[in-house]
Amino acid sequence: MSTAKKQYKRVTVKSLVDMKQRKEKISMLTAYDYTMAKIVDGAGIDVILVGDSASNVMAGHETTLPITLDQMIYHASSVIRGIDRSLVVVDLPFGSYQSDPKEALRSAIRIMKESGGHAVKLEGGKEVKDSIKRILNAGIPVMGHLGLTPQSIYKFGTYTVRAKEEAEAEKLKSDAKMLEKLGCFAVVLEKVPAQLAKEVAESISIPVIGIGAGAGVDGQVLVVHDMIGMTHEFNPRFLRRYLDLYSEMTQAFKQYNDDVKSGDFPNAEEQY
Ligand SMILES: Nc1nc(=O)c2c([nH]1)NC[C@@H]1CN(c3ccc(C(=O)N[C@@H](CCC(=O)O)C(=O)O)cc3)CN21
Ligand SMILES: CC(C)C(=O)C(=O)O
Ligand SMILES: [Mg+2]
């Protein structure tokens, strides 16, 4: 084995649980392609999520429901070719795990075999218990996802904050406990009150990764195109924008357009 290139230490599902024990926060961002994954991995982000948000961000769909398993595998295999260190988690898309546990396992196996991803993520608690068990039994690490679960948007009708009522909060707490007990290595909590998210994080031994879940959890995740300001109309208050690439790119494209039209580009040095 060549060792020259390997100064970095790969992130594993085990190292994430260790990080929680050491109270070291976990960073996670999405990526859907090779070039982005290479930048995110190189910057030292612990976990890369190949999210089904690719349905919105890459394909322009209104929801995450249309993206297919084949499309997720395409995105995930591109991401895998760009990484040296990050742990790559792949969303199981809508329709690939809900009908029965065997289908769920088949879908998870396809992701592992055809993309080279390191783990899968799926939405829901008790409803998907048997599917999670099957996948874990095959040796595939599973990340849970509770709170706002975008694949169920038509059941709820809105993207408002979840688990504000006592009954829903209790279900969320018991679902989180269940995911821990089954053997999931982590769980995403999306758009729930910060106090509830903190209580959940303190009540289980596996890392809780928040998006719109406050600072009392074990790590944070954002959609990369949102945090670099490429998406323009998505403005939930949990989002912090680190760049305004929408403006910067628009300016660059306008300048290029002008330069082409005026004949300024290419100049004498930019030709053969
Ligand atoms: N670009 C992008 N970023 C995401 O974070 C993301 C996706 N797409 N697609 C899949 C899911 C959907 N997610 C969402 C969608 C909407 C809100 C949200 O807060 N929407 C409104 C408020 C809606 C309401 O209160 O009724 C907002 O303030 O923008 C949050 C997360 C998170 N995921
Ligand atoms: C927002 C994160 C957690 C996600 O599931 C996605 O990007 O699909
Ligand atoms: Mg998702």
PDB file of C-alpha atoms and ligand atoms in Angstrom:
ATOM      1  CA  MET A   1       0.000   0.000   0.000  1.00  0.00           C
ATOM      2  CA  SER A   2       1.205   3.469  -0.858  1.00  0.00           C
ATOM      3  CA  THR A   3       1.524   5.538   2.292  1.00  0.00           C
ATOM      4  CA  ALA A   4       2.938   8.748   0.809  1.00  0.00           C
ATOM      5  CA  LYS A   5      -0.441  10.417   0.396  1.00  0.00           C
ATOM      6  CA  LYS A   6      -2.024   9.364   3.667  1.00  0.00           C
ATOM      7  CA  GLN A   7      -1.159  12.023   6.282  1.00  0.00           C
ATOM      8  CA  TYR A   8      -4.827  12.650   7.032  1.00  0.00           C
ATOM      9  CA  LYS A   9      -6.942  10.484   9.286  1.00  0.00           C
ATOM     10  CA  ARG A  10     -10.217   9.366   7.787  1.00  0.00           C
ATOM     11  CA  VAL A  11     -13.405  10.191   9.668  1.00  0.00           C
ATOM     12  CA  THR A  12     -15.359   7.048  10.595  1.00  0.00           C
ATOM     13  CA  VAL A  13     -18.700   6.429  12.276  1.00  0.00           C
ATOM     14  CA  LYS A  14     -16.682   5.411  15.326  1.00  0.00           C
ATOM     15  CA  SER A  15     -14.686   8.660  15.368  1.00  0.00           C
ATOM     16  CA  LEU A  16     -17.922  10.686  15.335  1.00  0.00           C
ATOM     17  CA  VAL A  17     -19.167   8.937  18.476  1.00  0.00           C
ATOM     18  CA  ASP A  18     -15.730   9.539  20.048  1.00  0.00           C
ATOM     19  CA  MET A  19     -16.013  13.229  19.135  1.00  0.00           C
ATOM     20  CA  LYS A  20     -19.298  13.483  21.012  1.00  0.00           C
ATOM     21  CA  GLN A  21     -17.669  11.929  24.080  1.00  0.00           C
ATOM     22  CA  ARG A  22     -14.831  14.467  23.871  1.00  0.00           C
ATOM     23  CA  LYS A  23     -17.426  17.253  23.373  1.00  0.00           C
ATOM     24  CA  GLU A  24     -15.801  18.099  20.049  1.00  0.00           C
ATOM     25  CA  LYS A  25     -18.385  19.530  17.641  1.00  0.00           C
ATOM     26  CA  ILE A  26     -19.011  17.787  14.328  1.00  0.00           C
ATOM     27  CA  SER A  27     -19.162  19.747  11.054  1.00  0.00           C
ATOM     28  CA  MET A  28     -21.262  18.516   8.144  1.00  0.00           C
ATOM     29  CA  LEU A  29     -22.107  20.014   4.739  1.00  0.00           C
ATOM     30  CA  THR A  30     -23.829  18.660   1.667  1.00  0.00           C
ATOM     31  CA  ALA A  31     -22.126  17.998  -1.671  1.00  0.00           C
ATOM     32  CA  TYR A  32     -23.557  16.464  -4.821  1.00  0.00           C
ATOM     33  CA  ASP A  33     -20.566  16.468  -7.172  1.00  0.00           C
ATOM     34  CA  TYR A  34     -16.818  15.797  -7.401  1.00  0.00           C
ATOM     35  CA  THR A  35     -15.568  19.392  -7.554  1.00  0.00           C
ATOM     36  CA  MET A  36     -17.568  20.587  -4.547  1.00  0.00           C
ATOM     37  CA  ALA A  37     -16.741  17.457  -2.526  1.00  0.00           C
ATOM     38  CA  LYS A  38     -13.018  18.020  -3.124  1.00  0.00           C
ATOM     39  CA  ILE A  39     -13.235  21.569  -1.736  1.00  0.00           C
ATOM     40  CA  VAL A  40     -15.398  20.601   1.250  1.00  0.00           C
ATOM     41  CA  ASP A  41     -13.168  17.619   2.122  1.00  0.00           C
ATOM     42  CA  GLY A  42      -9.995  19.698   1.697  1.00  0.00           C
ATOM     43  CA  ALA A  43     -11.347  22.327   4.110  1.00  0.00           C
ATOM     44  CA  GLY A  44     -11.573  19.716   6.854  1.00  0.00           C
ATOM     45  CA  ILE A  45     -15.343  19.243   7.101  1.00  0.00           C
ATOM     46  CA  ASP A  46     -15.963  16.007   9.033  1.00  0.00           C
ATOM     47  CA  VAL A  47     -19.015  14.657   7.227  1.00  0.00           C
ATOM     48  CA  ILE A  48     -20.263  15.152   3.668  1.00  0.00           C
ATOM     49  CA  LEU A  49     -23.957  14.511   3.136  1.00  0.00           C
ATOM     50  CA  VAL A  50     -25.085  13.573  -0.347  1.00  0.00           C
ATOM     51  CA  GLY A  51     -28.531  14.946   0.454  1.00  0.00           C
ATOM     52  CA  ASP A  52     -31.732  14.320  -1.441  1.00  0.00           C
ATOM     53  CA  SER A  53     -31.847  18.148  -1.372  1.00  0.00           C
ATOM     54  CA  ALA A  54     -30.052  17.586  -4.700  1.00  0.00           C
ATOM     55  CA  SER A  55     -33.622  17.273  -5.968  1.00  0.00           C
ATOM     56  CA  ASN A  56     -34.119  20.982  -5.185  1.00  0.00           C
ATOM     57  CA  VAL A  57     -30.617  22.351  -5.558  1.00  0.00           C
ATOM     58  CA  MET A  58     -29.326  20.372  -8.553  1.00  0.00           C
ATOM     59  CA  ALA A  59     -32.495  19.481 -10.446  1.00  0.00           C
ATOM     60  CA  GLY A  60     -34.800  22.406  -9.607  1.00  0.00           C
ATOM     61  CA  HIS A  61     -37.683  20.342  -8.233  1.00  0.00           C
ATOM     62  CA  GLU A  62     -39.937  21.943  -5.653  1.00  0.00           C
ATOM     63  CA  THR A  63     -39.556  19.049  -3.194  1.00  0.00           C
ATOM     64  CA  THR A  64     -37.164  16.195  -2.465  1.00  0.00           C
ATOM     65  CA  LEU A  65     -39.701  13.583  -3.577  1.00  0.00           C
ATOM     66  CA  PRO A  66     -38.831  13.217  -7.302  1.00  0.00           C
ATOM     67  CA  ILE A  67     -35.131  12.309  -7.011  1.00  0.00           C
ATOM     68  CA  THR A  68     -34.472   8.624  -7.760  1.00  0.00           C
ATOM     69  CA  LEU A  69     -32.130   6.041  -6.276  1.00  0.00           C
ATOM     70  CA  ASP A  70     -30.160   5.958  -9.546  1.00  0.00           C
ATOM     71  CA  GLN A  71     -29.723   9.728  -9.408  1.00  0.00           C
ATOM     72  CA  MET A  72     -28.588   9.589  -5.751  1.00  0.00           C
ATOM     73  CA  ILE A  73     -26.036   6.925  -6.709  1.00  0.00           C
ATOM     74  CA  TYR A  74     -24.745   9.137  -9.534  1.00  0.00           C
ATOM     75  CA  HIS A  75     -24.287  12.078  -7.141  1.00  0.00           C
ATOM     76  CA  ALA A  76     -22.732   9.924  -4.424  1.00  0.00           C
ATOM     77  CA  SER A  77     -20.226   8.213  -6.731  1.00  0.00           C
ATOM     78  CA  SER A  78     -19.103  11.648  -7.984  1.00  0.00           C
ATOM     79  CA  VAL A  79     -18.637  12.855  -4.389  1.00  0.00           C
ATOM     80  CA  ILE A  80     -16.673   9.750  -3.403  1.00  0.00           C
ATOM     81  CA  ARG A  81     -14.116  10.407  -6.159  1.00  0.00           C
ATOM     82  CA  GLY A  82     -13.426  13.836  -4.605  1.00  0.00           C
ATOM     83  CA  ILE A  83     -12.749  12.900  -0.987  1.00  0.00           C
ATOM     84  CA  ASP A  84      -9.699  11.855   1.045  1.00  0.00           C
ATOM     85  CA  ARG A  85     -10.856  12.289   4.630  1.00  0.00           C
ATOM     86  CA  SER A  86     -14.556  13.102   5.116  1.00  0.00           C
ATOM     87  CA  LEU A  87     -17.166  10.485   5.995  1.00  0.00           C
ATOM     88  CA  VAL A  88     -19.726  10.329   3.159  1.00  0.00           C
ATOM     89  CA  VAL A  89     -23.366   9.769   4.144  1.00  0.00           C
ATOM     90  CA  VAL A  90     -25.964   9.251   1.406  1.00  0.00           C
ATOM     91  CA  ASP A  91     -29.693  10.000   1.741  1.00  0.00           C
ATOM     92  CA  LEU A  92     -32.026   7.152   0.839  1.00  0.00           C
ATOM     93  CA  PRO A  93     -34.501   8.921  -1.464  1.00  0.00           C
ATOM     94  CA  PHE A  94     -38.279   8.932  -1.097  1.00  0.00           C
ATOM     95  CA  GLY A  95     -39.787   5.627  -2.227  1.00  0.00           C
ATOM     96  CA  SER A  96     -36.613   3.580  -1.847  1.00  0.00           C
ATOM     97  CA  TYR A  97     -37.211   2.372   1.751  1.00  0.00           C
ATOM     98  CA  GLN A  98     -40.802   2.996   2.855  1.00  0.00           C
ATOM     99  CA  SER A  99     -42.628   0.035   1.326  1.00  0.00           C
ATOM    100  CA  ASP A 100     -40.837  -2.776   3.156  1.00  0.00           C
ATOM    101  CA  PRO A 101     -37.603  -3.572   4.995  1.00  0.00           C
ATOM    102  CA  LYS A 102     -36.277  -5.824   2.227  1.00  0.00           C
ATOM    103  CA  GLU A 103     -36.608  -3.062  -0.325  1.00  0.00           C
ATOM    104  CA  ALA A 104     -34.937  -0.678   2.138  1.00  0.00           C
ATOM    105  CA  LEU A 105     -31.985  -3.046   2.489  1.00  0.00           C
ATOM    106  CA  ARG A 106     -31.753  -3.540  -1.283  1.00  0.00           C
ATOM    107  CA  SER A 107     -31.651   0.244  -1.762  1.00  0.00           C
ATOM    108  CA  ALA A 108     -28.984   0.693   0.922  1.00  0.00           C
ATOM    109  CA  ILE A 109     -26.897  -2.110  -0.607  1.00  0.00           C
ATOM    110  CA  ARG A 110     -27.114  -0.485  -4.039  1.00  0.00           C
ATOM    111  CA  ILE A 111     -25.832   2.794  -2.554  1.00  0.00           C
ATOM    112  CA  MET A 112     -22.914   1.094  -0.796  1.00  0.00           C
ATOM    113  CA  LYS A 113     -21.991  -1.123  -3.779  1.00  0.00           C
ATOM    114  CA  GLU A 114     -22.517   1.288  -6.657  1.00  0.00           C
ATOM    115  CA  SER A 115     -21.413   4.613  -5.121  1.00  0.00           C
ATOM    116  CA  GLY A 116     -18.835   3.664  -2.507  1.00  0.00           C
ATOM    117  CA  GLY A 117     -20.598   5.769   0.143  1.00  0.00           C
ATOM    118  CA  HIS A 118     -19.815   5.039   3.792  1.00  0.00           C
ATOM    119  CA  ALA A 119     -23.287   5.196   5.376  1.00  0.00           C
ATOM    120  CA  VAL A 120     -26.930   5.919   4.584  1.00  0.00           C
ATOM    121  CA  LYS A 121     -29.450   8.332   6.111  1.00  0.00           C
ATOM    122  CA  LEU A 122     -33.207   7.895   6.163  1.00  0.00           C
ATOM    123  CA  GLU A 123     -36.106   9.934   7.550  1.00  0.00           C
ATOM    124  CA  GLY A 124     -38.442   8.855  10.344  1.00  0.00           C
ATOM    125  CA  GLY A 125     -38.695   7.071  13.675  1.00  0.00           C
ATOM    126  CA  LYS A 126     -40.908   4.128  14.671  1.00  0.00           C
ATOM    127  CA  GLU A 127     -42.435   3.971  11.170  1.00  0.00           C
ATOM    128  CA  VAL A 128     -39.129   2.832   9.673  1.00  0.00           C
ATOM    129  CA  LYS A 129     -37.814   0.785  12.608  1.00  0.00           C
ATOM    130  CA  ASP A 130     -37.775  -2.589  10.806  1.00  0.00           C
ATOM    131  CA  SER A 131     -36.061  -1.110   7.769  1.00  0.00           C
ATOM    132  CA  ILE A 132     -33.327   0.417   9.919  1.00  0.00           C
ATOM    133  CA  LYS A 133     -32.810  -2.925  11.682  1.00  0.00           C
ATOM    134  CA  ARG A 134     -32.407  -4.774   8.372  1.00  0.00           C
ATOM    135  CA  ILE A 135     -29.904  -2.272   7.023  1.00  0.00           C
ATOM    136  CA  LEU A 136     -27.881  -2.283  10.240  1.00  0.00           C
ATOM    137  CA  ASN A 137     -27.893  -6.096  10.261  1.00  0.00           C
ATOM    138  CA  ALA A 138     -26.160  -6.033   6.883  1.00  0.00           C
ATOM    139  CA  GLY A 139     -23.332  -3.978   8.405  1.00  0.00           C
ATOM    140  CA  ILE A 140     -24.352  -0.696   6.813  1.00  0.00           C
ATOM    141  CA  PRO A 141     -24.133   2.315   9.162  1.00  0.00           C
ATOM    142  CA  VAL A 142     -27.372   4.300   9.449  1.00  0.00           C
ATOM    143  CA  MET A 143     -27.903   7.956  10.352  1.00  0.00           C
ATOM    144  CA  GLY A 144     -31.449   8.858  11.460  1.00  0.00           C
ATOM    145  CA  HIS A 145     -33.333  12.058  10.614  1.00  0.00           C
ATOM    146  CA  LEU A 146     -36.120  13.432  12.842  1.00  0.00           C
ATOM    147  CA  GLY A 147     -38.066  16.681  13.237  1.00  0.00           C
ATOM    148  CA  LEU A 148     -38.724  18.333   9.892  1.00  0.00           C
ATOM    149  CA  THR A 149     -38.607  15.425   7.456  1.00  0.00           C
ATOM    150  CA  PRO A 150     -38.961  16.926   3.956  1.00  0.00           C
ATOM    151  CA  GLN A 151     -39.990  13.631   2.331  1.00  0.00           C
ATOM    152  CA  SER A 152     -43.256  13.884   4.353  1.00  0.00           C
ATOM    153  CA  ILE A 153     -43.986  17.490   3.334  1.00  0.00           C
ATOM    154  CA  TYR A 154     -47.394  16.608   1.860  1.00  0.00           C
ATOM    155  CA  LYS A 155     -48.451  15.095   5.188  1.00  0.00           C
ATOM    156  CA  PHE A 156     -47.679  18.344   7.048  1.00  0.00           C
ATOM    157  CA  GLY A 157     -48.174  20.929   4.316  1.00  0.00           C
ATOM    158  CA  THR A 158     -45.569  23.384   5.649  1.00  0.00           C
ATOM    159  CA  TYR A 159     -41.880  23.664   6.517  1.00  0.00           C
ATOM    160  CA  THR A 160     -42.629  25.260   9.909  1.00  0.00           C
ATOM    161  CA  VAL A 161     -40.739  24.380  13.088  1.00  0.00           C
ATOM    162  CA  ARG A 162     -41.581  20.872  14.362  1.00  0.00           C
ATOM    163  CA  ALA A 163     -42.321  19.402  17.806  1.00  0.00           C
ATOM    164  CA  LYS A 164     -43.560  22.594  19.436  1.00  0.00           C
ATOM    165  CA  GLU A 165     -46.451  20.659  20.999  1.00  0.00           C
ATOM    166  CA  GLU A 166     -45.866  18.281  23.912  1.00  0.00           C
ATOM    167  CA  ALA A 167     -47.145  15.146  22.129  1.00  0.00           C
ATOM    168  CA  GLU A 168     -44.898  15.643  19.112  1.00  0.00           C
ATOM    169  CA  ALA A 169     -41.936  16.477  21.366  1.00  0.00           C
ATOM    170  CA  GLU A 170     -42.477  13.256  23.336  1.00  0.00           C
ATOM    171  CA  LYS A 171     -42.592  11.206  20.122  1.00  0.00           C
ATOM    172  CA  LEU A 172     -39.401  12.850  18.928  1.00  0.00           C
ATOM    173  CA  LYS A 173     -37.631  12.021  22.199  1.00  0.00           C
ATOM    174  CA  SER A 174     -38.695   8.395  22.112  1.00  0.00           C
ATOM    175  CA  ASP A 175     -37.821   8.084  18.407  1.00  0.00           C
ATOM    176  CA  ALA A 176     -34.319   9.422  19.154  1.00  0.00           C
ATOM    177  CA  LYS A 177     -33.923   6.880  21.980  1.00  0.00           C
ATOM    178  CA  MET A 178     -35.100   4.141  19.648  1.00  0.00           C
ATOM    179  CA  LEU A 179     -32.587   5.117  16.950  1.00  0.00           C
ATOM    180  CA  GLU A 180     -29.803   5.005  19.543  1.00  0.00           C
ATOM    181  CA  LYS A 181     -30.962   1.609  20.817  1.00  0.00           C
ATOM    182  CA  LEU A 182     -31.185   0.128  17.314  1.00  0.00           C
ATOM    183  CA  GLY A 183     -27.561   1.083  16.708  1.00  0.00           C
ATOM    184  CA  CYS A 184     -27.707   4.167  14.480  1.00  0.00           C
ATOM    185  CA  PHE A 185     -24.389   6.049  14.650  1.00  0.00           C
ATOM    186  CA  ALA A 186     -25.934   9.558  14.616  1.00  0.00           C
ATOM    187  CA  VAL A 187     -29.166  11.438  14.044  1.00  0.00           C
ATOM    188  CA  VAL A 188     -30.066  14.655  12.237  1.00  0.00           C
ATOM    189  CA  LEU A 189     -32.578  16.922  13.985  1.00  0.00           C
ATOM    190  CA  GLU A 190     -34.136  19.438  11.619  1.00  0.00           C
ATOM    191  CA  LYS A 191     -36.017  22.617  12.607  1.00  0.00           C
ATOM    192  CA  VAL A 192     -37.025  21.865  16.200  1.00  0.00           C
ATOM    193  CA  PRO A 193     -36.876  24.135  19.286  1.00  0.00           C
ATOM    194  CA  ALA A 194     -33.312  24.541  20.618  1.00  0.00           C
ATOM    195  CA  GLN A 195     -34.260  23.475  24.145  1.00  0.00           C
ATOM    196  CA  LEU A 196     -35.826  20.213  22.926  1.00  0.00           C
ATOM    197  CA  ALA A 197     -32.845  19.478  20.652  1.00  0.00           C
ATOM    198  CA  LYS A 198     -30.473  20.039  23.586  1.00  0.00           C
ATOM    199  CA  GLU A 199     -32.461  17.648  25.770  1.00  0.00           C
ATOM    200  CA  VAL A 200     -32.371  14.999  23.049  1.00  0.00           C
ATOM    201  CA  ALA A 201     -28.612  15.422  22.570  1.00  0.00           C
ATOM    202  CA  GLU A 202     -28.065  15.063  26.329  1.00  0.00           C
ATOM    203  CA  SER A 203     -30.296  11.990  26.552  1.00  0.00           C
ATOM    204  CA  ILE A 204     -28.522   9.800  23.974  1.00  0.00           C
ATOM    205  CA  SER A 205     -24.912   8.703  23.479  1.00  0.00           C
ATOM    206  CA  ILE A 206     -24.846   9.054  19.677  1.00  0.00           C
ATOM    207  CA  PRO A 207     -24.161  12.446  18.037  1.00  0.00           C
ATOM    208  CA  VAL A 208     -27.093  14.727  17.240  1.00  0.00           C
ATOM    209  CA  ILE A 209     -26.424  16.884  14.171  1.00  0.00           C
ATOM    210  CA  GLY A 210     -28.691  19.919  13.996  1.00  0.00           C
ATOM    211  CA  ILE A 211     -30.067  22.084  11.205  1.00  0.00           C
ATOM    212  CA  GLY A 212     -32.210  24.807  12.731  1.00  0.00           C
ATOM    213  CA  ALA A 213     -31.929  22.979  16.060  1.00  0.00           C
ATOM    214  CA  GLY A 214     -29.796  25.451  18.031  1.00  0.00           C
ATOM    215  CA  ALA A 215     -26.356  25.264  19.636  1.00  0.00           C
ATOM    216  CA  GLY A 216     -26.998  22.578  22.264  1.00  0.00           C
ATOM    217  CA  VAL A 217     -26.451  19.672  19.868  1.00  0.00           C
ATOM    218  CA  ASP A 218     -23.264  17.815  18.882  1.00  0.00           C
ATOM    219  CA  GLY A 219     -22.793  19.170  15.379  1.00  0.00           C
ATOM    220  CA  GLN A 220     -24.273  21.266  12.596  1.00  0.00           C
ATOM    221  CA  VAL A 221     -25.265  20.637   8.987  1.00  0.00           C
ATOM    222  CA  LEU A 222     -26.164  23.063   6.203  1.00  0.00           C
ATOM    223  CA  VAL A 223     -26.806  22.737   2.497  1.00  0.00           C
ATOM    224  CA  VAL A 224     -23.555  23.985   0.986  1.00  0.00           C
ATOM    225  CA  HIS A 225     -25.210  26.029  -1.779  1.00  0.00           C
ATOM    226  CA  ASP A 226     -27.212  27.888   0.885  1.00  0.00           C
ATOM    227  CA  MET A 227     -24.203  28.750   3.084  1.00  0.00           C
ATOM    228  CA  ILE A 228     -22.124  30.032   0.156  1.00  0.00           C
ATOM    229  CA  GLY A 229     -25.049  32.129  -1.019  1.00  0.00           C
ATOM    230  CA  MET A 230     -25.690  30.477  -4.381  1.00  0.00           C
ATOM    231  CA  THR A 231     -29.338  29.804  -3.535  1.00  0.00           C
ATOM    232  CA  HIS A 232     -30.957  33.195  -3.316  1.00  0.00           C
ATOM    233  CA  GLU A 233     -34.573  32.712  -2.387  1.00  0.00           C
ATOM    234  CA  PHE A 234     -34.050  30.222   0.459  1.00  0.00           C
ATOM    235  CA  ASN A 235     -33.855  32.338   3.608  1.00  0.00           C
ATOM    236  CA  PRO A 236     -34.790  30.444   6.783  1.00  0.00           C
ATOM    237  CA  ARG A 237     -33.443  32.066   9.929  1.00  0.00           C
ATOM    238  CA  PHE A 238     -31.221  29.098  10.809  1.00  0.00           C
ATOM    239  CA  LEU A 239     -29.137  29.802   7.703  1.00  0.00           C
ATOM    240  CA  ARG A 240     -25.842  31.703   8.010  1.00  0.00           C
ATOM    241  CA  ARG A 241     -24.459  32.851   4.684  1.00  0.00           C
ATOM    242  CA  TYR A 242     -20.649  32.830   4.536  1.00  0.00           C
ATOM    243  CA  LEU A 243     -20.459  34.124   0.972  1.00  0.00           C
ATOM    244  CA  ASP A 244     -22.721  35.942  -1.449  1.00  0.00           C
ATOM    245  CA  LEU A 245     -21.828  33.878  -4.498  1.00  0.00           C
ATOM    246  CA  TYR A 246     -25.119  34.649  -6.217  1.00  0.00           C
ATOM    247  CA  SER A 247     -24.035  38.284  -6.553  1.00  0.00           C
ATOM    248  CA  GLU A 248     -20.396  37.502  -7.256  1.00  0.00           C
ATOM    249  CA  MET A 249     -21.226  34.969  -9.963  1.00  0.00           C
ATOM    250  CA  THR A 250     -23.802  37.248 -11.556  1.00  0.00           C
ATOM    251  CA  GLN A 251     -21.186  39.993 -11.710  1.00  0.00           C
ATOM    252  CA  ALA A 252     -18.628  37.640 -13.263  1.00  0.00           C
ATOM    253  CA  PHE A 253     -21.064  36.339 -15.889  1.00  0.00           C
ATOM    254  CA  LYS A 254     -22.118  39.891 -16.803  1.00  0.00           C
ATOM    255  CA  GLN A 255     -18.501  40.931 -17.152  1.00  0.00           C
ATOM    256  CA  TYR A 256     -17.753  37.917 -19.384  1.00  0.00           C
ATOM    257  CA  ASN A 257     -20.839  38.692 -21.467  1.00  0.00           C
ATOM    258  CA  ASP A 258     -19.661  42.297 -21.928  1.00  0.00           C
ATOM    259  CA  ASP A 259     -16.108  41.195 -22.731  1.00  0.00           C
ATOM    260  CA  VAL A 260     -17.247  38.708 -25.381  1.00  0.00           C
ATOM    261  CA  LYS A 261     -19.628  41.189 -26.995  1.00  0.00           C
ATOM    262  CA  SER A 262     -17.047  43.990 -27.010  1.00  0.00           C
ATOM    263  CA  GLY A 263     -14.251  41.767 -28.316  1.00  0.00           C
ATOM    264  CA  ASP A 264     -12.153  42.399 -25.187  1.00  0.00           C
ATOM    265  CA  PHE A 265     -11.970  38.643 -24.559  1.00  0.00           C
ATOM    266  CA  PRO A 266      -9.809  36.912 -25.630  1.00  0.00           C
ATOM    267  CA  ASN A 267      -6.794  39.221 -25.771  1.00  0.00           C
ATOM    268  CA  ALA A 268      -3.415  38.587 -27.417  1.00  0.00           C
ATOM    269  CA  GLU A 269      -2.124  36.439 -24.511  1.00  0.00           C
ATOM    270  CA  GLU A 270      -5.283  34.353 -24.397  1.00  0.00           C
ATOM    271  CA  GLN A 271      -4.877  32.885 -27.885  1.00  0.00           C
ATOM    272  CA  TYR A 272      -2.425  30.679 -29.824  1.00  0.00           C
TER     273      TYR A 272
HETATM  274  N1  LIG B   1     -31.589  24.538  -0.591  1.00  0.00           N
HETATM  275  C1  LIG B   1     -32.079  23.709   0.315  1.00  0.00           C
HETATM  276  N2  LIG B   1     -31.703  23.852   1.593  1.00  0.00           N
HETATM  277  C2  LIG B   1     -32.190  23.032   2.572  1.00  0.00           C
HETATM  278  O1  LIG B   1     -31.801  23.203   3.739  1.00  0.00           O
HETATM  279  C3  LIG B   1     -33.084  21.991   2.206  1.00  0.00           C
HETATM  280  C4  LIG B   1     -33.438  21.862   0.844  1.00  0.00           C
HETATM  281  N3  LIG B   1     -32.937  22.735  -0.064  1.00  0.00           N
HETATM  282  N4  LIG B   1     -34.282  20.888   0.438  1.00  0.00           N
HETATM  283  C5  LIG B   1     -34.643  19.835   1.339  1.00  0.00           C
HETATM  284  C6  LIG B   1     -34.780  20.322   2.705  1.00  0.00           C
HETATM  285  C7  LIG B   1     -35.983  21.212   2.933  1.00  0.00           C
HETATM  286  N5  LIG B   1     -35.534  22.022   4.026  1.00  0.00           N
HETATM  287  C8  LIG B   1     -36.183  23.152   4.501  1.00  0.00           C
HETATM  288  C9  LIG B   1     -37.186  23.757   3.777  1.00  0.00           C
HETATM  289  C10 LIG B   1     -37.776  24.913   4.241  1.00  0.00           C
HETATM  290  C11 LIG B   1     -37.372  25.464   5.434  1.00  0.00           C
HETATM  291  C12 LIG B   1     -37.947  26.729   5.937  1.00  0.00           C
HETATM  292  O2  LIG B   1     -37.679  27.150   7.046  1.00  0.00           O
HETATM  293  N6  LIG B   1     -38.756  27.407   5.080  1.00  0.00           N
HETATM  294  C13 LIG B   1     -39.354  28.704   5.255  1.00  0.00           C
HETATM  295  C14 LIG B   1     -40.295  28.768   6.414  1.00  0.00           C
HETATM  296  C15 LIG B   1     -41.516  27.975   6.150  1.00  0.00           C
HETATM  297  C16 LIG B   1     -42.594  28.185   7.179  1.00  0.00           C
HETATM  298  O3  LIG B   1     -42.301  28.642   8.282  1.00  0.00           O
HETATM  299  O4  LIG B   1     -43.741  27.888   6.820  1.00  0.00           O
HETATM  300  C17 LIG B   1     -38.323  29.814   5.328  1.00  0.00           C
HETATM  301  O5  LIG B   1     -38.286  30.616   6.257  1.00  0.00           O
HETATM  302  O6  LIG B   1     -37.534  29.906   4.339  1.00  0.00           O
HETATM  303  C18 LIG B   1     -36.368  24.849   6.169  1.00  0.00           C
HETATM  304  C19 LIG B   1     -35.780  23.705   5.694  1.00  0.00           C
HETATM  305  C20 LIG B   1     -34.171  21.705   4.361  1.00  0.00           C
HETATM  306  N7  LIG B   1     -33.651  21.123   3.138  1.00  0.00           N
HETATM  307  C1  LIG B   2     -30.766  19.206   5.071  1.00  0.00           C
HETATM  308  C2  LIG B   2     -30.101  17.873   5.204  1.00  0.00           C
HETATM  309  C3  LIG B   2     -30.117  17.362   6.596  1.00  0.00           C
HETATM  310  C4  LIG B   2     -30.681  16.874   4.232  1.00  0.00           C
HETATM  311  O1  LIG B   2     -31.300  15.879   4.570  1.00  0.00           O
HETATM  312  C5  LIG B   2     -30.482  17.111   2.792  1.00  0.00           C
HETATM  313  O2  LIG B   2     -29.684  17.988   2.419  1.00  0.00           O
HETATM  314  O3  LIG B   2     -31.110  16.397   1.998  1.00  0.00           O
HETATM  315 MG    MG B   3     -32.352  14.949   2.973  1.00  0.00          MG
END
